[in-house]
JSON list of C-alpha atoms in Angstrom, two decimals:
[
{"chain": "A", "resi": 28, "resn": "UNK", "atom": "CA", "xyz": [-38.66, 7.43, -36.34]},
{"chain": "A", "resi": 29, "resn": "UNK", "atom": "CA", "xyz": [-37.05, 10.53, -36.61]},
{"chain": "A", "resi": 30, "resn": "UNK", "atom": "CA", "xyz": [-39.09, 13.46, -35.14]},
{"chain": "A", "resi": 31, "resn": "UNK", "atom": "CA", "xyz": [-39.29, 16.06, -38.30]},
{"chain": "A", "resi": 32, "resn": "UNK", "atom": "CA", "xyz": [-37.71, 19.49, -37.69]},
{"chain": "A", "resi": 33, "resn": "UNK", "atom": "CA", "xyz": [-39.46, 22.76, -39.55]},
{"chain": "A", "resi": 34, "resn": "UNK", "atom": "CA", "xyz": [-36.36, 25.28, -41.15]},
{"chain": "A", "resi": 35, "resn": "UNK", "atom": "CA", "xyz": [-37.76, 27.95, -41.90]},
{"chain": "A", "resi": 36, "resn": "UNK", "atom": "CA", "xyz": [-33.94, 29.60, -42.59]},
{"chain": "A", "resi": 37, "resn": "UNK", "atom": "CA", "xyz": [-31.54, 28.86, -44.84]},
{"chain": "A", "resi": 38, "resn": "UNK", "atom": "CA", "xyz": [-28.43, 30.58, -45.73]},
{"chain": "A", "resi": 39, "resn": "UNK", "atom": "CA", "xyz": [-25.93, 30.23, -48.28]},
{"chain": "A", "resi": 40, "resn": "UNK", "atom": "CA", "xyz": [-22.74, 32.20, -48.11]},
{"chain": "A", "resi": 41, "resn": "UNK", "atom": "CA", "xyz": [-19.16, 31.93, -49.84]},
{"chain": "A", "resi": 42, "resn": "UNK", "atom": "CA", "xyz": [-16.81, 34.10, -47.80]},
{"chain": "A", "resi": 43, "resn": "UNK", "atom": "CA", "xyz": [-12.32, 34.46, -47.91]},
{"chain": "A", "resi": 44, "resn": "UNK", "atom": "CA", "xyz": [-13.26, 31.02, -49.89]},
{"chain": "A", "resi": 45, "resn": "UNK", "atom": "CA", "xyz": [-15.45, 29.22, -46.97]},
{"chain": "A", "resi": 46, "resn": "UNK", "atom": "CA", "xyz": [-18.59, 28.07, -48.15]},
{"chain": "A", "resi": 47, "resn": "UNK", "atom": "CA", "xyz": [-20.94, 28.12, -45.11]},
{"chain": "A", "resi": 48, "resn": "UNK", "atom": "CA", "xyz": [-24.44, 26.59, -45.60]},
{"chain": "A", "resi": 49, "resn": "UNK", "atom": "CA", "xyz": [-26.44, 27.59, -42.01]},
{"chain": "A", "resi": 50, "resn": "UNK", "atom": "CA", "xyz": [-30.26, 25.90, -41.61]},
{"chain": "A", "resi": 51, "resn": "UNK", "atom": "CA", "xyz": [-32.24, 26.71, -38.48]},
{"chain": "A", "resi": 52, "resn": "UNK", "atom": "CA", "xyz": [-36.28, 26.62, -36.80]},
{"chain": "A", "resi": 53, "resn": "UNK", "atom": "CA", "xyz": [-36.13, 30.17, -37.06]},
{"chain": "A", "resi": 54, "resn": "UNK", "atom": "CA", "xyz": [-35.36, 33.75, -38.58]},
{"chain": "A", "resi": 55, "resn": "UNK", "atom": "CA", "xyz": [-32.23, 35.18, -36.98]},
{"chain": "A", "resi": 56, "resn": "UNK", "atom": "CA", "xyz": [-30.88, 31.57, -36.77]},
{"chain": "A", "resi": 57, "resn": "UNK", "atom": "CA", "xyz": [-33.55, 30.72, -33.67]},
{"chain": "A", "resi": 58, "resn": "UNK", "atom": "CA", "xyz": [-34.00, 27.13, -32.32]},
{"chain": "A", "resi": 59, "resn": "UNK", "atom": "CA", "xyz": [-32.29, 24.26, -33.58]},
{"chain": "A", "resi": 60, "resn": "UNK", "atom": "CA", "xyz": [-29.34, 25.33, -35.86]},
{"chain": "A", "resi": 61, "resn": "UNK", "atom": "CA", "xyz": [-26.40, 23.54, -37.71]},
{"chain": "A", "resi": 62, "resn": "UNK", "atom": "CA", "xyz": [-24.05, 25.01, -40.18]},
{"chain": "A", "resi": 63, "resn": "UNK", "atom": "CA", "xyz": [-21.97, 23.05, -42.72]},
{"chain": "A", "resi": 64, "resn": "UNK", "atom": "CA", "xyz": [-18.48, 24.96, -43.42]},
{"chain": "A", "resi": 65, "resn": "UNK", "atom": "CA", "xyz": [-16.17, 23.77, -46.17]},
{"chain": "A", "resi": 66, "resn": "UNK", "atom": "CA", "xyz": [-13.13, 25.43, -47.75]},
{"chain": "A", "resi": 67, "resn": "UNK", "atom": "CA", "xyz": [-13.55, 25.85, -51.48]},
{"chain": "A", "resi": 68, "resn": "UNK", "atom": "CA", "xyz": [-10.82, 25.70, -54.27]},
{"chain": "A", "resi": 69, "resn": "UNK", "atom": "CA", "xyz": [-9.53, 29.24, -55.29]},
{"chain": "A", "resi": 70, "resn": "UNK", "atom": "CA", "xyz": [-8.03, 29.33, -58.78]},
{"chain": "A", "resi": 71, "resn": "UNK", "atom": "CA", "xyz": [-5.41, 31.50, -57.94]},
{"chain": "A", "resi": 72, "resn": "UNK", "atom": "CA", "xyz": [-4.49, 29.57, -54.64]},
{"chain": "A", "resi": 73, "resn": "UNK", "atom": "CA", "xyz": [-3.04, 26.61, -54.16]},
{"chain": "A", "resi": 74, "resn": "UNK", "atom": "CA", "xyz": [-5.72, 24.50, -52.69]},
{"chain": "A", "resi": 75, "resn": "UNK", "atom": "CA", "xyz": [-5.31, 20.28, -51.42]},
{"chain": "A", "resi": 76, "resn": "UNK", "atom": "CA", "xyz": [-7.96, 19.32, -51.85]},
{"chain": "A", "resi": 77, "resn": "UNK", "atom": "CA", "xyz": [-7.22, 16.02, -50.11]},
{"chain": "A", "resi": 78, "resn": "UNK", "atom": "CA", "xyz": [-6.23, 18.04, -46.93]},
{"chain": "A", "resi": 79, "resn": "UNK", "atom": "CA", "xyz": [-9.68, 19.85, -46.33]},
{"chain": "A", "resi": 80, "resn": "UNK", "atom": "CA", "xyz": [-12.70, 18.29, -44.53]},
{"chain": "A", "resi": 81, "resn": "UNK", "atom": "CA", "xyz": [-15.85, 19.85, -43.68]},
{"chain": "A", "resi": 82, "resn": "UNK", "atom": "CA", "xyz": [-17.37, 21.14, -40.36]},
{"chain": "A", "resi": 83, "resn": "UNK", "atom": "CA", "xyz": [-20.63, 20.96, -38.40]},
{"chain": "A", "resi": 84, "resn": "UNK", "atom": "CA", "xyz": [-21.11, 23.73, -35.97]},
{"chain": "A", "resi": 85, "resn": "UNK", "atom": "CA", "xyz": [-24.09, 23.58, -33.75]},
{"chain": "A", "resi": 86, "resn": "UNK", "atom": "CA", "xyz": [-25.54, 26.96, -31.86]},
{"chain": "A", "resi": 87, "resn": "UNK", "atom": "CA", "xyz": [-23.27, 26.15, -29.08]},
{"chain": "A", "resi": 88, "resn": "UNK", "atom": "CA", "xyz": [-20.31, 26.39, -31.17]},
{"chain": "A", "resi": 89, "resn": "UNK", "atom": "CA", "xyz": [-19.53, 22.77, -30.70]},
{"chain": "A", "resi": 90, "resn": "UNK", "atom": "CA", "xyz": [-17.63, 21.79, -34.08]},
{"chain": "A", "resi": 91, "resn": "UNK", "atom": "CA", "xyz": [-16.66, 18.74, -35.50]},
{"chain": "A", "resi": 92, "resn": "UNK", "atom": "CA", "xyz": [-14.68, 17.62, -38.69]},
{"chain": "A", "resi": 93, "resn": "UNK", "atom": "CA", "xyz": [-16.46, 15.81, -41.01]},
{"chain": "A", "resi": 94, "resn": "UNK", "atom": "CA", "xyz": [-19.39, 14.03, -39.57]},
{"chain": "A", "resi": 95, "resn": "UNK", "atom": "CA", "xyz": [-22.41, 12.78, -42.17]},
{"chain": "A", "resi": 96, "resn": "UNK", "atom": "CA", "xyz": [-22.15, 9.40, -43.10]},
{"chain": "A", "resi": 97, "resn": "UNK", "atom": "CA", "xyz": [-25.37, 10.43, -45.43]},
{"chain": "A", "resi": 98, "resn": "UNK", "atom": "CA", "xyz": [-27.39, 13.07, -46.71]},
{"chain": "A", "resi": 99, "resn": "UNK", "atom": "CA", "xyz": [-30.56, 13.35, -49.16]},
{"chain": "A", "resi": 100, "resn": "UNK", "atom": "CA", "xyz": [-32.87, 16.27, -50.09]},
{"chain": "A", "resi": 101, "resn": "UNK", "atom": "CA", "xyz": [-35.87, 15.04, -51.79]},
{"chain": "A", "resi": 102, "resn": "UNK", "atom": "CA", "xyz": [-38.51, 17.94, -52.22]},
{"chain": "A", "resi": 103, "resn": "UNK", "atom": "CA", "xyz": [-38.76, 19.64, -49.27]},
{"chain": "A", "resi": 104, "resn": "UNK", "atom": "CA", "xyz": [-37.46, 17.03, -47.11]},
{"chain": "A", "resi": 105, "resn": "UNK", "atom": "CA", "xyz": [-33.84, 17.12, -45.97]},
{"chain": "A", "resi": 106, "resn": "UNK", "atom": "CA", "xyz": [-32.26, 14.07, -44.33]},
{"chain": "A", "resi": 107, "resn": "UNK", "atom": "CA", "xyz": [-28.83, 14.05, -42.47]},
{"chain": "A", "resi": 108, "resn": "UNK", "atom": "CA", "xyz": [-27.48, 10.39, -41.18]},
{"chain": "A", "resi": 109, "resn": "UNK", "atom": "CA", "xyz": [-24.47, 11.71, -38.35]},
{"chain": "A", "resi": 110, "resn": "UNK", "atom": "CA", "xyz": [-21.86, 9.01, -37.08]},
{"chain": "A", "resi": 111, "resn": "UNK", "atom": "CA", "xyz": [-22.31, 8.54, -33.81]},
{"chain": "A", "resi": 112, "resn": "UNK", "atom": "CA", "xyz": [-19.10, 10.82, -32.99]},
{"chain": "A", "resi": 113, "resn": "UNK", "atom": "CA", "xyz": [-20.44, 13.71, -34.31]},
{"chain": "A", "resi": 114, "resn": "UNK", "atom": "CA", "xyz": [-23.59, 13.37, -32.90]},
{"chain": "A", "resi": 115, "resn": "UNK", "atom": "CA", "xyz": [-22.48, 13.26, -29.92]},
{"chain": "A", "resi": 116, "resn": "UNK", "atom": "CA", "xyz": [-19.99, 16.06, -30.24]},
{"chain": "A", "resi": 117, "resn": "UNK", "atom": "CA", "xyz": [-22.63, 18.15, -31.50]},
{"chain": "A", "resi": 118, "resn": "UNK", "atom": "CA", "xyz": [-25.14, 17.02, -28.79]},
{"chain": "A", "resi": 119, "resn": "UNK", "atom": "CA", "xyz": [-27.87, 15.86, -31.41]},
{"chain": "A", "resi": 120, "resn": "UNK", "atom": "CA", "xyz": [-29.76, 13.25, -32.68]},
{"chain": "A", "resi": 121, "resn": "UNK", "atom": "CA", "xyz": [-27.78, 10.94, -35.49]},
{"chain": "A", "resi": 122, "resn": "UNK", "atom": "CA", "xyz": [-31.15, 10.71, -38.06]},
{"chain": "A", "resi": 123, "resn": "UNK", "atom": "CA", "xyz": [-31.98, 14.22, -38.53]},
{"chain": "A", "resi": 124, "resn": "UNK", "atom": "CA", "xyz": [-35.05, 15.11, -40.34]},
{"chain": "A", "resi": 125, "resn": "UNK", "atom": "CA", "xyz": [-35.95, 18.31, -41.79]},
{"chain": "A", "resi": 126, "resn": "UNK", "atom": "CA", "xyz": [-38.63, 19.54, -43.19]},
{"chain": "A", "resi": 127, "resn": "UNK", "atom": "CA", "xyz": [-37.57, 22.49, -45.51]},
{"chain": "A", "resi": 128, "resn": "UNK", "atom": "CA", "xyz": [-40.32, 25.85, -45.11]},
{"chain": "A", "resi": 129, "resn": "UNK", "atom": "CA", "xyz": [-37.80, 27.73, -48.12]},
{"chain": "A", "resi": 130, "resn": "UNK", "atom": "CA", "xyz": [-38.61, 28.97, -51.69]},
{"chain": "A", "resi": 131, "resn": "UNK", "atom": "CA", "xyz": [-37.90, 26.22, -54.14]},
{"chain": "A", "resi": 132, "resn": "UNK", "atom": "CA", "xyz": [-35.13, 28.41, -55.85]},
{"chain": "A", "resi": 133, "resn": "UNK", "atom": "CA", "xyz": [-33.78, 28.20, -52.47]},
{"chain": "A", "resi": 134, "resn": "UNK", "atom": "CA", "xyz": [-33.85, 24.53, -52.24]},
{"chain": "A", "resi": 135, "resn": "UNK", "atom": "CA", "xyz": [-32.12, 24.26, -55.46]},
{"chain": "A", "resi": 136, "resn": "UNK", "atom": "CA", "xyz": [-29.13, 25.96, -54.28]},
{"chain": "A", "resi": 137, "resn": "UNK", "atom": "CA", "xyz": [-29.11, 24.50, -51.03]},
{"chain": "A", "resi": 138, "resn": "UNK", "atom": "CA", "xyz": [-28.50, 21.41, -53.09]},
{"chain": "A", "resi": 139, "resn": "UNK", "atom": "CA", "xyz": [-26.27, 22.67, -55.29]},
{"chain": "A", "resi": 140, "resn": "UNK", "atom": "CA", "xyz": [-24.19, 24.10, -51.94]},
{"chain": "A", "resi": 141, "resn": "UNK", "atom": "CA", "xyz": [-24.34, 20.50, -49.95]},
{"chain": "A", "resi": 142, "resn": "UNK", "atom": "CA", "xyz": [-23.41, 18.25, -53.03]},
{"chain": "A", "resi": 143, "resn": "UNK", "atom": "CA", "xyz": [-20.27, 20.39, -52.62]},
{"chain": "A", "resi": 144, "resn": "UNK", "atom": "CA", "xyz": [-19.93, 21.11, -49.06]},
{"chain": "A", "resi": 145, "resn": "UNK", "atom": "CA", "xyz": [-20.49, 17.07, -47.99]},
{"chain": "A", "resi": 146, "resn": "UNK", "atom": "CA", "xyz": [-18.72, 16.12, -50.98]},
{"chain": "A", "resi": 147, "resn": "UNK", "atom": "CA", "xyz": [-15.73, 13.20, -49.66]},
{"chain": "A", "resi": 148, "resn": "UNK", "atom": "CA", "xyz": [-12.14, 14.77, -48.81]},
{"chain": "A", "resi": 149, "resn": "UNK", "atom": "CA", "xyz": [-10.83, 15.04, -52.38]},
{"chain": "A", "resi": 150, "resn": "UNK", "atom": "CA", "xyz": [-13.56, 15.42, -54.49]},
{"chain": "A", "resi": 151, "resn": "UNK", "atom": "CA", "xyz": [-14.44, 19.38, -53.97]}
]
């Protein structure tokens, strides 16, 4: 089994139309940390939908496209299934367990930001 991870940070920023959801141990993005970047549709933009992935970035900077083959948040409790690429790539574990230490407001959002960030290529 998985060994369970405390985050005690989450972030949630939309910036120049990059969503970037960042989790980590610690305040000031300490220990382990992985952020999930995804290009959003602009209104006024054209936008392919089709043609933009996500990322994983680890601390390290390592980056990969794409990357979760699953994902659940269930209370508190954040689950990330990684292909084996990506895992690799990022220099992690594939089963990634989480136990989220964040306001429940917060764990709405960070819902609300994942079910769009992970979303499939074409369905943003």
């Amino acid at each position: 089994m998985a060994r369970i991870m405390r985050i005690r940070y989450v972030n949630l920023e939309e910036v120049d139309a990059v969503l970037t959801v960042t989790f980590a141990e610690g305040p000031g993005e300490e220990g382990f940390l992985l952020h999930v970047m995804r290009a959003v549709p602009d209104e006024e933009e054209s936008f392919d939908v089709e043609l933009e992935n996500y990322e994983l970035a680890n601390a390290a900077h390592d980056v990969v496209e794409g990357g979760v083959a699953h994902w659940s948040l269930a209370g508190n409790a954040l689950r990330l299934s990684l292909t084996a690429d990506a895992a690799a790539e990022l220099r992690t574990a594939q089963d990634l367990s989480f136990e989220l230490d964040v306001p429940s407001r917060t764990l709405r959002e960070l819902d609300a930001a994942l079910t769009t960030a992970l979303a499939p290529v074409g369905e943003v």
